[in-house]
């Protein structure tokens, strides 16, 4: 498994501001991801954080709104820019670790609960 | 288009009995399946996984069954304990888990005393 620490764990943000969430992993990992879970919804992949290159975004998510950094193999940040109430969500950092022939398993951090007012 | 479906938003089970959580998928390319458990205000915790080369995987009280022809999997928890009360997410991926993982909407399990 992996120990994943996220900061902040929760925050109340003003509309129009931006907030950066930090994710620290206790070991080097190749694959890091950012998910969000809006109230009553499933976990939705925002992007794959690629070390040394630009993140790969899923449909419906863009770099201008969710800039991501991945300076090394143990750390990543996600910024939620120009926030609106619709961005109120839990944002989750996750990493993939191989299970041998069974495939990769995703492990999650504790999440960052953002409320935009 | 929901590729991973958990049609029961909630389920109540008596303590000590079996809990069965169901999941259906539509993408025939999926070949790796996972179950996660989530408590409020915490991140999801990996429970158990199964590759499409198997039809059953067991880990303690948790067993996952895969029916590829029906594109259906289920998680059995025996015996159910109070600490099992949580939201359970089914997830699936293609390419042996190398591809992105798609989650269902979750089923909230209540274990009754």
mmCIF file of N, CA and C in Angstrom, chain B residues 4-113:
data_model
loop_
_atom_site.group_PDB
_atom_site.id
_atom_site.type_symbol
_atom_site.label_atom_id
_atom_site.label_comp_id
_atom_site.label_asym_id
_atom_site.label_seq_id
_atom_site.Cartn_x
_atom_site.Cartn_y
_atom_site.Cartn_z
ATOM 1 N N UNK B 4 -19.903 1.712 -14.968
ATOM 2 C CA UNK B 4 -19.931 0.880 -13.761
ATOM 3 C C UNK B 4 -21.158 1.301 -12.960
ATOM 4 N N UNK B 5 -22.045 0.339 -12.729
ATOM 5 C CA UNK B 5 -23.324 0.676 -12.107
ATOM 6 C C UNK B 5 -23.516 -0.071 -10.802
ATOM 7 N N UNK B 6 -23.862 0.675 -9.791
ATOM 8 C CA UNK B 6 -24.275 0.086 -8.528
ATOM 9 C C UNK B 6 -25.708 0.540 -8.329
ATOM 10 N N UNK B 7 -26.638 -0.338 -8.609
ATOM 11 C CA UNK B 7 -28.045 0.053 -8.690
ATOM 12 C C UNK B 7 -28.725 0.216 -7.339
ATOM 13 N N UNK B 8 -28.098 -0.283 -6.287
ATOM 14 C CA UNK B 8 -28.685 -0.119 -4.958
ATOM 15 C C UNK B 8 -27.967 0.995 -4.228
ATOM 16 N N UNK B 9 -28.633 2.123 -4.000
ATOM 17 C CA UNK B 9 -27.958 3.222 -3.290
ATOM 18 C C UNK B 9 -27.679 2.875 -1.826
ATOM 19 N N UNK B 10 -28.526 1.993 -1.267
ATOM 20 C CA UNK B 10 -28.298 1.637 0.131
ATOM 21 C C UNK B 10 -28.774 0.221 0.401
ATOM 22 N N UNK B 11 -28.247 -0.342 1.480
ATOM 23 C CA UNK B 11 -28.557 -1.722 1.861
ATOM 24 C C UNK B 11 -28.439 -1.832 3.376
ATOM 25 N N UNK B 12 -29.419 -2.483 3.998
ATOM 26 C CA UNK B 12 -29.378 -2.701 5.448
ATOM 27 C C UNK B 12 -29.311 -4.200 5.731
ATOM 28 N N UNK B 13 -28.387 -4.574 6.600
ATOM 29 C CA UNK B 13 -28.170 -5.991 6.902
ATOM 30 C C UNK B 13 -27.995 -6.151 8.408
ATOM 31 N N UNK B 14 -28.552 -7.217 8.928
ATOM 32 C CA UNK B 14 -28.411 -7.506 10.349
ATOM 33 C C UNK B 14 -26.970 -7.925 10.657
ATOM 34 N N UNK B 15 -26.475 -7.465 11.784
ATOM 35 C CA UNK B 15 -25.138 -7.866 12.231
ATOM 36 C C UNK B 15 -25.043 -9.391 12.277
ATOM 37 N N UNK B 16 -23.941 -9.924 11.780
ATOM 38 C CA UNK B 16 -23.731 -11.366 11.792
ATOM 39 C C UNK B 16 -24.198 -12.069 10.526
ATOM 40 N N UNK B 17 -25.066 -11.394 9.746
ATOM 41 C CA UNK B 17 -25.554 -12.004 8.508
ATOM 42 C C UNK B 17 -24.617 -11.646 7.353
ATOM 43 N N UNK B 18 -24.950 -12.147 6.178
ATOM 44 C CA UNK B 18 -24.134 -11.868 4.992
ATOM 45 C C UNK B 18 -24.608 -10.584 4.318
ATOM 46 N N UNK B 19 -23.655 -9.750 3.941
ATOM 47 C CA UNK B 19 -23.946 -8.559 3.131
ATOM 48 C C UNK B 19 -23.504 -8.850 1.709
ATOM 49 N N UNK B 20 -24.376 -8.584 0.766
ATOM 50 C CA UNK B 20 -24.046 -8.805 -0.648
ATOM 51 C C UNK B 20 -24.252 -7.491 -1.391
ATOM 52 N N UNK B 21 -23.157 -6.978 -1.912
ATOM 53 C CA UNK B 21 -23.203 -5.731 -2.678
ATOM 54 C C UNK B 21 -22.967 -6.062 -4.151
ATOM 55 N N UNK B 22 -23.806 -5.525 -4.998
ATOM 56 C CA UNK B 22 -23.766 -5.872 -6.413
ATOM 57 C C UNK B 22 -23.256 -4.732 -7.287
ATOM 58 N N UNK B 23 -22.706 -5.131 -8.422
ATOM 59 C CA UNK B 23 -22.139 -4.161 -9.353
ATOM 60 C C UNK B 23 -22.239 -4.725 -10.764
ATOM 61 N N UNK B 24 -22.657 -3.910 -11.698
ATOM 62 C CA UNK B 24 -22.712 -4.303 -13.105
ATOM 63 C C UNK B 24 -21.838 -3.375 -13.926
ATOM 64 N N UNK B 25 -21.301 -3.878 -15.012
ATOM 65 C CA UNK B 25 -20.490 -3.033 -15.874
ATOM 66 C C UNK B 25 -20.880 -3.262 -17.327
ATOM 67 N N UNK B 26 -20.582 -2.284 -18.159
ATOM 68 C CA UNK B 26 -21.005 -2.368 -19.560
ATOM 69 C C UNK B 26 -19.833 -2.535 -20.518
ATOM 70 N N UNK B 27 -18.652 -2.148 -20.102
ATOM 71 C CA UNK B 27 -17.504 -2.171 -20.997
ATOM 72 C C UNK B 27 -16.852 -3.555 -20.972
ATOM 73 N N UNK B 28 -16.918 -4.265 -22.072
ATOM 74 C CA UNK B 28 -16.368 -5.624 -22.122
ATOM 75 C C UNK B 28 -14.837 -5.627 -22.088
ATOM 76 N N UNK B 29 -14.231 -4.452 -22.216
ATOM 77 C CA UNK B 29 -12.773 -4.363 -22.148
ATOM 78 C C UNK B 29 -12.258 -4.365 -20.707
ATOM 79 N N UNK B 30 -13.143 -4.143 -19.761
ATOM 80 C CA UNK B 30 -12.721 -4.160 -18.363
ATOM 81 C C UNK B 30 -12.216 -5.553 -18.000
ATOM 82 N N UNK B 31 -11.042 -5.598 -17.361
ATOM 83 C CA UNK B 31 -10.503 -6.893 -16.983
ATOM 84 C C UNK B 31 -9.920 -6.899 -15.568
ATOM 85 N N UNK B 32 -10.150 -5.826 -14.848
ATOM 86 C CA UNK B 32 -9.643 -5.746 -13.485
ATOM 87 C C UNK B 32 -10.657 -4.971 -12.676
ATOM 88 N N UNK B 33 -11.054 -5.539 -11.523
ATOM 89 C CA UNK B 33 -12.163 -4.974 -10.764
ATOM 90 C C UNK B 33 -11.755 -4.828 -9.299
ATOM 91 N N UNK B 34 -12.227 -3.767 -8.683
ATOM 92 C CA UNK B 34 -11.811 -3.463 -7.311
ATOM 93 C C UNK B 34 -13.028 -3.023 -6.500
ATOM 94 N N UNK B 35 -12.931 -3.234 -5.211
ATOM 95 C CA UNK B 35 -13.924 -2.715 -4.274
ATOM 96 C C UNK B 35 -13.212 -1.823 -3.257
ATOM 97 N N UNK B 36 -13.861 -0.694 -2.970
ATOM 98 C CA UNK B 36 -13.355 0.250 -1.988
ATOM 99 C C UNK B 36 -14.440 0.516 -0.956
ATOM 100 N N UNK B 37 -13.982 0.848 0.233
ATOM 101 C CA UNK B 37 -14.872 1.183 1.336
ATOM 102 C C UNK B 37 -14.557 2.609 1.756
ATOM 103 N N UNK B 38 -15.596 3.376 2.028
ATOM 104 C CA UNK B 38 -15.362 4.771 2.392
ATOM 105 C C UNK B 38 -16.220 5.167 3.587
ATOM 106 N N UNK B 39 -15.541 5.659 4.625
ATOM 107 C CA UNK B 39 -16.231 6.264 5.752
ATOM 108 C C UNK B 39 -16.378 7.756 5.474
ATOM 109 N N UNK B 40 -17.362 8.407 6.114
ATOM 110 C CA UNK B 40 -17.508 9.855 5.941
ATOM 111 C C UNK B 40 -16.224 10.598 6.304
ATOM 112 N N UNK B 41 -15.891 11.610 5.555
ATOM 113 C CA UNK B 41 -14.739 12.480 5.811
ATOM 114 C C UNK B 41 -13.403 11.745 5.732
ATOM 115 N N UNK B 42 -13.387 10.580 5.102
ATOM 116 C CA UNK B 42 -12.121 9.870 4.885
ATOM 117 C C UNK B 42 -11.990 9.508 3.417
ATOM 118 N N UNK B 43 -10.767 9.232 2.983
ATOM 119 C CA UNK B 43 -10.571 8.755 1.630
ATOM 120 C C UNK B 43 -10.987 7.304 1.503
ATOM 121 N N UNK B 44 -11.287 6.848 0.288
ATOM 122 C CA UNK B 44 -11.645 5.448 0.088
ATOM 123 C C UNK B 44 -10.481 4.524 0.445
ATOM 124 N N UNK B 45 -10.823 3.371 0.985
ATOM 125 C CA UNK B 45 -9.825 2.364 1.353
ATOM 126 C C UNK B 45 -9.996 1.143 0.469
ATOM 127 N N UNK B 46 -8.911 0.710 -0.129
ATOM 128 C CA UNK B 46 -8.950 -0.473 -0.972
ATOM 129 C C UNK B 46 -9.296 -1.705 -0.138
ATOM 130 N N UNK B 47 -10.241 -2.517 -0.654
ATOM 131 C CA UNK B 47 -10.658 -3.718 0.069
ATOM 132 C C UNK B 47 -10.140 -4.988 -0.589
ATOM 133 N N UNK B 48 -10.514 -5.155 -1.850
ATOM 134 C CA UNK B 48 -10.218 -6.413 -2.531
ATOM 135 C C UNK B 48 -10.339 -6.202 -4.024
ATOM 136 N N UNK B 49 -9.619 -6.984 -4.791
ATOM 137 C CA UNK B 49 -9.694 -6.864 -6.243
ATOM 138 C C UNK B 49 -9.799 -8.250 -6.868
ATOM 139 N N UNK B 50 -10.131 -8.262 -8.147
ATOM 140 C CA UNK B 50 -10.187 -9.522 -8.888
ATOM 141 C C UNK B 50 -9.846 -9.253 -10.343
ATOM 142 N N UNK B 51 -9.048 -10.132 -10.888
ATOM 143 C CA UNK B 51 -8.723 -10.063 -12.303
ATOM 144 C C UNK B 51 -9.716 -10.911 -13.080
ATOM 145 N N UNK B 52 -9.896 -10.601 -14.352
ATOM 146 C CA UNK B 52 -10.873 -11.329 -15.168
ATOM 147 C C UNK B 52 -10.466 -12.778 -15.432
ATOM 148 N N UNK B 53 -9.248 -13.145 -15.064
ATOM 149 C CA UNK B 53 -8.841 -14.540 -15.264
ATOM 150 C C UNK B 53 -9.375 -15.429 -14.138
ATOM 151 N N UNK B 54 -9.968 -14.789 -13.120
ATOM 152 C CA UNK B 54 -10.522 -15.537 -12.000
ATOM 153 C C UNK B 54 -12.013 -15.239 -11.901
ATOM 154 N N UNK B 55 -12.738 -16.095 -11.177
ATOM 155 C CA UNK B 55 -14.141 -15.796 -10.930
ATOM 156 C C UNK B 55 -14.437 -15.620 -9.446
ATOM 157 N N UNK B 56 -13.418 -15.769 -8.640
ATOM 158 C CA UNK B 56 -13.609 -15.596 -7.199
ATOM 159 C C UNK B 56 -12.276 -15.222 -6.569
ATOM 160 N N UNK B 57 -12.360 -14.305 -5.609
ATOM 161 C CA UNK B 57 -11.186 -13.967 -4.814
ATOM 162 C C UNK B 57 -11.637 -13.705 -3.386
ATOM 163 N N UNK B 58 -10.914 -14.302 -2.466
ATOM 164 C CA UNK B 58 -11.333 -14.254 -1.059
ATOM 165 C C UNK B 58 -10.221 -13.654 -0.203
ATOM 166 N N UNK B 59 -10.630 -12.808 0.747
ATOM 167 C CA UNK B 59 -9.671 -12.230 1.673
ATOM 168 C C UNK B 59 -10.382 -12.036 3.011
ATOM 169 N N UNK B 60 -10.187 -12.998 3.894
ATOM 170 C CA UNK B 60 -10.841 -12.909 5.199
ATOM 171 C C UNK B 60 -12.346 -12.969 5.062
ATOM 172 N N UNK B 61 -13.020 -11.952 5.596
ATOM 173 C CA UNK B 61 -14.489 -11.921 5.529
ATOM 174 C C UNK B 61 -15.014 -11.454 4.184
ATOM 175 N N UNK B 62 -14.144 -11.010 3.319
ATOM 176 C CA UNK B 62 -14.555 -10.427 2.038
ATOM 177 C C UNK B 62 -14.279 -11.391 0.884
ATOM 178 N N UNK B 63 -15.294 -11.585 0.060
ATOM 179 C CA UNK B 63 -15.150 -12.404 -1.140
ATOM 180 C C UNK B 63 -15.764 -11.639 -2.299
ATOM 181 N N UNK B 64 -15.046 -11.585 -3.394
ATOM 182 C CA UNK B 64 -15.588 -10.968 -4.601
ATOM 183 C C UNK B 64 -15.797 -12.067 -5.642
ATOM 184 N N UNK B 65 -16.968 -12.038 -6.264
ATOM 185 C CA UNK B 65 -17.332 -12.979 -7.314
ATOM 186 C C UNK B 65 -17.480 -12.210 -8.621
ATOM 187 N N UNK B 66 -16.946 -12.801 -9.683
ATOM 188 C CA UNK B 66 -17.039 -12.166 -10.995
ATOM 189 C C UNK B 66 -17.729 -13.102 -11.972
ATOM 190 N N UNK B 67 -18.769 -12.601 -12.622
ATOM 191 C CA UNK B 67 -19.479 -13.328 -13.676
ATOM 192 C C UNK B 67 -19.303 -12.546 -14.966
ATOM 193 N N UNK B 68 -18.314 -12.956 -15.733
ATOM 194 C CA UNK B 68 -17.961 -12.182 -16.931
ATOM 195 C C UNK B 68 -19.069 -12.198 -17.976
ATOM 196 N N UNK B 69 -19.726 -13.321 -18.125
ATOM 197 C CA UNK B 69 -20.768 -13.402 -19.162
ATOM 198 C C UNK B 69 -21.914 -12.448 -18.844
ATOM 199 N N UNK B 70 -22.184 -12.265 -17.569
ATOM 200 C CA UNK B 70 -23.266 -11.360 -17.159
ATOM 201 C C UNK B 70 -22.758 -9.952 -16.908
ATOM 202 N N UNK B 71 -21.460 -9.753 -16.997
ATOM 203 C CA UNK B 71 -20.829 -8.465 -16.676
ATOM 204 C C UNK B 71 -21.293 -8.001 -15.296
ATOM 205 N N UNK B 72 -21.110 -8.875 -14.349
ATOM 206 C CA UNK B 72 -21.611 -8.629 -13.003
ATOM 207 C C UNK B 72 -20.575 -9.085 -11.983
ATOM 208 N N UNK B 73 -20.413 -8.288 -10.943
ATOM 209 C CA UNK B 73 -19.611 -8.746 -9.818
ATOM 210 C C UNK B 73 -20.311 -8.410 -8.520
ATOM 211 N N UNK B 74 -19.933 -9.154 -7.496
ATOM 212 C CA UNK B 74 -20.553 -8.917 -6.201
ATOM 213 C C UNK B 74 -19.504 -9.046 -5.109
ATOM 214 N N UNK B 75 -19.745 -8.323 -4.039
ATOM 215 C CA UNK B 75 -18.891 -8.384 -2.855
ATOM 216 C C UNK B 75 -19.716 -8.987 -1.722
ATOM 217 N N UNK B 76 -19.196 -10.062 -1.139
ATOM 218 C CA UNK B 76 -19.854 -10.698 -0.010
ATOM 219 C C UNK B 76 -19.048 -10.416 1.255
ATOM 220 N N UNK B 77 -19.750 -10.012 2.296
ATOM 221 C CA UNK B 77 -19.100 -9.776 3.586
ATOM 222 C C UNK B 77 -19.765 -10.708 4.599
ATOM 223 N N UNK B 78 -18.965 -11.626 5.133
ATOM 224 C CA UNK B 78 -19.502 -12.606 6.078
ATOM 225 C C UNK B 78 -18.529 -12.820 7.238
ATOM 226 N N UNK B 79 -18.952 -12.721 8.481
ATOM 227 C CA UNK B 79 -20.220 -12.144 8.896
ATOM 228 C C UNK B 79 -20.125 -10.623 8.915
ATOM 229 N N UNK B 80 -21.234 -9.954 8.752
ATOM 230 C CA UNK B 80 -21.238 -8.488 8.761
ATOM 231 C C UNK B 80 -21.041 -7.980 10.187
ATOM 232 N N UNK B 81 -20.251 -6.928 10.296
ATOM 233 C CA UNK B 81 -19.944 -6.344 11.603
ATOM 234 C C UNK B 81 -20.310 -4.859 11.597
ATOM 235 N N UNK B 82 -20.535 -4.278 12.763
ATOM 236 C CA UNK B 82 -20.917 -2.854 12.818
ATOM 237 C C UNK B 82 -19.936 -1.938 12.087
ATOM 238 N N UNK B 83 -18.652 -2.250 12.165
ATOM 239 C CA UNK B 83 -17.640 -1.425 11.494
ATOM 240 C C UNK B 83 -17.700 -1.493 9.978
ATOM 241 N N UNK B 84 -18.516 -2.401 9.469
ATOM 242 C CA UNK B 84 -18.668 -2.490 8.014
ATOM 243 C C UNK B 84 -19.614 -1.437 7.466
ATOM 244 N N UNK B 85 -20.312 -0.737 8.328
ATOM 245 C CA UNK B 85 -21.215 0.326 7.872
ATOM 246 C C UNK B 85 -20.396 1.425 7.205
ATOM 247 N N UNK B 86 -20.613 1.613 5.922
ATOM 248 C CA UNK B 86 -19.809 2.552 5.124
ATOM 249 C C UNK B 86 -20.413 2.596 3.723
ATOM 250 N N UNK B 87 -19.819 3.407 2.869
ATOM 251 C CA UNK B 87 -20.183 3.390 1.446
ATOM 252 C C UNK B 87 -19.165 2.520 0.718
ATOM 253 N N UNK B 88 -19.659 1.624 -0.123
ATOM 254 C CA UNK B 88 -18.801 0.708 -0.871
ATOM 255 C C UNK B 88 -18.849 1.078 -2.353
ATOM 256 N N UNK B 89 -17.675 1.276 -2.927
ATOM 257 C CA UNK B 89 -17.565 1.612 -4.337
ATOM 258 C C UNK B 89 -17.000 0.424 -5.101
ATOM 259 N N UNK B 90 -17.645 0.121 -6.189
ATOM 260 C CA UNK B 90 -17.146 -0.844 -7.160
ATOM 261 C C UNK B 90 -16.360 -0.059 -8.203
ATOM 262 N N UNK B 91 -15.269 -0.626 -8.703
ATOM 263 C CA UNK B 91 -14.463 0.070 -9.701
ATOM 264 C C UNK B 91 -13.926 -0.935 -10.707
ATOM 265 N N UNK B 92 -13.632 -0.445 -11.905
ATOM 266 C CA UNK B 92 -13.154 -1.336 -12.960
ATOM 267 C C UNK B 92 -12.164 -0.613 -13.852
ATOM 268 N N UNK B 93 -11.276 -1.383 -14.457
ATOM 269 C CA UNK B 93 -10.343 -0.797 -15.415
ATOM 270 C C UNK B 93 -10.015 -1.815 -16.495
ATOM 271 N N UNK B 94 -9.430 -1.331 -17.581
ATOM 272 C CA UNK B 94 -9.019 -2.190 -18.676
ATOM 273 C C UNK B 94 -7.500 -2.320 -18.648
ATOM 274 N N UNK B 95 -6.994 -3.168 -19.485
ATOM 275 C CA UNK B 95 -5.538 -3.323 -19.640
ATOM 276 C C UNK B 95 -4.859 -3.737 -18.354
ATOM 277 N N UNK B 96 -5.511 -4.622 -17.610
ATOM 278 C CA UNK B 96 -4.900 -5.144 -16.396
ATOM 279 C C UNK B 96 -4.709 -4.113 -15.315
ATOM 280 N N UNK B 97 -5.523 -3.092 -15.322
ATOM 281 C CA UNK B 97 -5.405 -2.084 -14.276
ATOM 282 C C UNK B 97 -4.460 -0.961 -14.631
ATOM 283 N N UNK B 98 -3.841 -1.012 -15.786
ATOM 284 C CA UNK B 98 -2.945 0.068 -16.197
ATOM 285 C C UNK B 98 -3.756 1.268 -16.664
ATOM 286 N N UNK B 99 -4.903 0.991 -17.241
ATOM 287 C CA UNK B 99 -5.784 2.051 -17.700
ATOM 288 C C UNK B 99 -6.475 2.708 -16.501
ATOM 289 N N UNK B 100 -7.125 3.840 -16.739
ATOM 290 C CA UNK B 100 -7.764 4.552 -15.640
ATOM 291 C C UNK B 100 -8.876 3.704 -15.037
ATOM 292 N N UNK B 101 -9.128 3.943 -13.771
ATOM 293 C CA UNK B 101 -10.115 3.174 -13.028
ATOM 294 C C UNK B 101 -11.409 3.968 -12.978
ATOM 295 N N UNK B 102 -12.507 3.319 -13.317
ATOM 296 C CA UNK B 102 -13.832 3.933 -13.342
ATOM 297 C C UNK B 102 -14.617 3.430 -12.143
ATOM 298 N N UNK B 103 -15.239 4.354 -11.432
ATOM 299 C CA UNK B 103 -15.963 4.012 -10.211
ATOM 300 C C UNK B 103 -17.472 4.046 -10.425
ATOM 301 N N UNK B 104 -18.173 3.189 -9.680
ATOM 302 C CA UNK B 104 -19.612 3.282 -9.571
ATOM 303 C C UNK B 104 -19.993 4.370 -8.583
ATOM 304 N N UNK B 105 -21.295 4.573 -8.396
ATOM 305 C CA UNK B 105 -21.762 5.650 -7.521
ATOM 306 C C UNK B 105 -21.771 5.254 -6.053
ATOM 307 N N UNK B 106 -21.576 3.987 -5.781
ATOM 308 C CA UNK B 106 -21.476 3.556 -4.396
ATOM 309 C C UNK B 106 -22.787 3.031 -3.847
ATOM 310 N N UNK B 107 -22.663 2.151 -2.859
ATOM 311 C CA UNK B 107 -23.805 1.629 -2.104
ATOM 312 C C UNK B 107 -23.508 1.841 -0.624
ATOM 313 N N UNK B 108 -24.470 2.483 0.059
ATOM 314 C CA UNK B 108 -24.288 2.714 1.492
ATOM 315 C C UNK B 108 -24.803 1.492 2.246
ATOM 316 N N UNK B 109 -23.922 0.858 2.980
ATOM 317 C CA UNK B 109 -24.272 -0.329 3.758
ATOM 318 C C UNK B 109 -24.490 0.054 5.217
ATOM 319 N N UNK B 110 -25.670 -0.332 5.741
ATOM 320 C CA UNK B 110 -25.968 -0.125 7.166
ATOM 321 C C UNK B 110 -26.018 -1.490 7.836
ATOM 322 N N UNK B 111 -25.196 -1.671 8.848
ATOM 323 C CA UNK B 111 -25.253 -2.914 9.606
ATOM 324 C C UNK B 111 -26.102 -2.653 10.860
ATOM 325 N N UNK B 112 -27.176 -3.387 10.970
ATOM 326 C CA UNK B 112 -28.130 -3.194 12.070
ATOM 327 C C UNK B 112 -27.769 -4.073 13.265
ATOM 328 N N UNK B 113 -27.891 -3.526 14.462
ATOM 329 C CA UNK B 113 -27.545 -4.324 15.656
ATOM 330 C C UNK B 113 -28.554 -5.435 15.912
#
